[in-house]
Tab-separated table of C-alpha atoms in Angstrom:
chain	number	residue	atom	x	y	z
U	27	MET	CA	52.668	70.435	-34.853
U	28	CYS	CA	54.548	73.685	-34.518
U	29	ALA	CA	57.867	71.815	-34.509
U	30	ILE	CA	57.156	70.392	-37.961
U	31	GLY	CA	55.761	73.656	-39.321
U	32	VAL	CA	52.042	72.906	-39.306
U	33	PRO	CA	50.067	76.123	-38.826
U	34	VAL	CA	48.182	76.229	-35.545
U	35	ASP	CA	45.005	78.278	-35.150
U	36	THR	CA	42.169	78.815	-32.687
U	37	SER	CA	40.260	75.742	-33.888
U	38	ILE	CA	43.204	73.406	-33.360
U	39	MET	CA	43.912	74.880	-29.941
U	40	SER	CA	40.237	74.525	-29.021
U	41	ILE	CA	40.293	70.834	-29.932
U	42	ALA	CA	43.520	70.228	-28.006
U	43	ILE	CA	42.200	71.989	-24.893
U	44	LYS	CA	38.864	70.162	-25.041
U	45	CYS	CA	40.651	66.811	-25.337
U	46	CYS	CA	42.881	67.572	-22.346
U	47	CYS	CA	39.912	68.663	-20.251
U	48	GLN	CA	37.781	65.644	-21.159
U	49	LEU	CA	40.668	63.397	-20.102
U	50	SER	CA	40.755	65.185	-16.705
U	51	HIS	CA	44.020	66.955	-17.589
U	52	THR	CA	42.616	70.427	-17.058
U	53	ASP	CA	45.965	71.843	-15.973
U	54	ASP	CA	47.367	70.816	-19.373
U	55	GLY	CA	44.409	72.612	-20.971
U	56	PHE	CA	45.368	75.794	-19.135
U	57	ALA	CA	48.980	75.292	-20.246
U	58	ILE	CA	47.765	75.205	-23.845
U	59	LEU	CA	45.813	78.412	-23.146
U	60	GLY	CA	49.102	80.007	-22.085
U	61	TYR	CA	50.638	78.779	-25.317
U	62	CYS	CA	47.779	80.458	-27.201
U	63	PHE	CA	48.615	83.773	-25.586
U	64	ARG	CA	52.329	83.389	-26.385
U	65	ARG	CA	51.532	82.618	-30.051
U	66	CYS	CA	48.980	85.487	-30.309
U	67	ILE	CA	46.131	83.041	-30.843
U	68	VAL	CA	42.993	84.701	-29.505
U	69	PRO	CA	40.976	82.261	-27.376
U	70	ASN	CA	37.265	82.016	-28.110
U	71	VAL	CA	34.143	81.023	-26.193
U	72	PHE	CA	34.711	77.341	-27.056
U	73	ILE	CA	38.164	77.336	-25.457
U	74	PHE	CA	36.933	79.014	-22.291
U	75	GLY	CA	33.908	76.718	-22.179
U	76	ALA	CA	36.102	73.624	-22.447
U	77	LEU	CA	38.321	74.867	-19.612
U	78	LEU	CA	35.278	75.599	-17.457
U	79	ASP	CA	33.898	72.121	-18.130
U	80	GLY	CA	37.305	70.637	-17.329
U	81	LEU	CA	37.425	72.324	-13.942
U	82	ILE	CA	33.972	71.002	-13.102
U	83	LEU	CA	34.851	67.512	-14.330
U	84	VAL	CA	37.739	67.305	-11.845
U	85	ASP	CA	35.579	68.667	-8.991
U	86	ARG	CA	37.216	72.102	-8.850
U	87	ILE	CA	33.915	73.981	-8.657
U	88	ARG	CA	35.279	76.905	-6.650
U	89	GLU	CA	37.988	77.518	-9.254
U	90	ALA	CA	35.381	77.172	-12.012
U	91	GLU	CA	33.237	79.787	-10.302
U	92	ILE	CA	36.169	82.201	-9.956
U	93	PHE	CA	37.172	81.590	-13.580
U	94	PHE	CA	33.617	82.138	-14.841
U	95	LYS	CA	33.220	85.368	-12.870
U	96	LYS	CA	36.592	86.632	-14.123
U	97	LEU	CA	35.587	86.000	-17.741
U	98	ILE	CA	32.478	88.119	-17.247
U	99	LYS	CA	33.914	90.820	-14.973
U	100	ASP	CA	37.016	91.476	-17.065
U	101	LYS	CA	35.011	91.186	-20.307
U	102	ILE	CA	37.385	88.515	-21.564
U	103	CYS	CA	34.585	86.482	-23.078
U	104	GLU	CA	30.810	86.824	-23.240
U	105	PRO	CA	29.458	83.469	-22.065
U	106	ASN	CA	27.082	81.649	-24.370
U	107	VAL	CA	24.250	79.303	-23.419
U	108	VAL	CA	26.640	76.323	-23.310
U	109	MET	CA	28.976	78.034	-20.834
U	110	TYR	CA	26.090	79.063	-18.601
U	111	SER	CA	24.657	75.533	-18.727
U	112	THR	CA	28.068	74.065	-17.907
U	113	MET	CA	28.377	76.298	-14.867
U	114	ILE	CA	24.805	75.508	-13.793
U	115	LYS	CA	25.517	71.780	-14.157
U	116	GLY	CA	28.598	72.135	-11.965
U	117	LEU	CA	26.781	74.114	-9.286
U	118	CYS	CA	23.987	71.534	-9.195
U	119	LYS	CA	26.518	68.695	-9.025
U	120	PHE	CA	27.708	70.113	-5.714
U	121	GLY	CA	24.233	70.921	-4.384
U	122	HIS	CA	24.354	74.677	-4.936
U	123	ASN	CA	20.827	74.870	-6.347
U	124	ASP	CA	20.166	78.405	-5.106
U	125	ILE	CA	23.268	79.758	-6.842
U	126	ALA	CA	22.366	77.811	-9.998
U	127	ILE	CA	18.915	79.421	-10.034
U	128	GLN	CA	20.506	82.856	-9.526
U	129	LEU	CA	22.807	82.150	-12.449
U	130	LEU	CA	19.800	81.135	-14.551
U	131	ARG	CA	18.220	84.518	-13.757
U	132	LEU	CA	21.485	86.361	-14.515
U	133	MET	CA	21.736	84.500	-17.794
U	134	ASP	CA	18.304	85.737	-18.828
U	135	GLU	CA	19.052	89.300	-17.645
U	136	ARG	CA	22.229	89.387	-19.742
U	137	GLY	CA	20.246	88.465	-22.855
U	138	CYS	CA	21.245	84.823	-23.088
U	139	LYS	CA	18.015	82.818	-23.278
U	140	PRO	CA	18.171	79.725	-21.022
U	141	ASP	CA	17.584	76.479	-22.863
U	142	VAL	CA	16.100	73.152	-21.823
U	143	VAL	CA	19.540	71.902	-20.707
U	144	ALA	CA	20.001	74.721	-18.201
U	145	TYR	CA	16.524	74.231	-16.770
U	146	SER	CA	16.795	70.427	-16.756
U	147	ASN	CA	20.012	70.438	-14.751
U	148	ILE	CA	18.425	72.526	-12.023
U	149	ILE	CA	15.109	70.657	-12.055
U	150	ASP	CA	16.957	67.333	-11.796
U	151	SER	CA	19.057	68.583	-8.910
U	152	LEU	CA	16.022	69.972	-7.071
U	153	CYS	CA	14.229	66.625	-7.457
U	154	LYS	CA	17.268	64.741	-6.149
U	155	ASP	CA	17.270	67.049	-3.133
U	156	GLN	CA	13.548	66.315	-2.660
U	157	MET	CA	12.549	69.898	-3.414
U	158	ILE	CA	9.694	68.825	-5.676
U	159	ASP	CA	7.604	72.005	-5.294
U	160	ASP	CA	10.548	74.179	-6.340
U	161	ALA	CA	11.295	71.835	-9.244
U	162	PHE	CA	7.687	71.950	-10.421
U	163	LYS	CA	7.634	75.747	-10.170
U	164	LEU	CA	10.768	75.971	-12.290
U	165	PHE	CA	9.338	73.461	-14.751
U	166	LYS	CA	6.199	75.595	-15.198
U	167	GLU	CA	8.402	78.639	-15.767
U	168	MET	CA	10.378	76.749	-18.401
U	169	VAL	CA	7.255	75.659	-20.255
């Protein structure tokens, strides 16, 4: 697009990164992020969320965790409910229910109200791990 003179903005970069990540080409998504920085295109929460989801999709949970913490610690991006839910989904996918619950608590502490998706991911994971009492307790808290 740039080669033919089409203006490129944050929305277009967000779409391109999301497409790469959904096709399991997360490294290409990060390459596009680098391109954003070179072109002075400021990444937004949607771009970072897509990259986070891409890392989880290709089973790179540890890298996703490091990336998520860096976004928060360095105040690069304030995660929204979708980013938190994505991270919770990834943690549950790998059986890290305790960390997912801690993240749910952190989410609430930081003023981002957990939604039904965040709770459902954890409740589903707890049920799959036969931790029915914990799942029911979390369900009551959600309701």
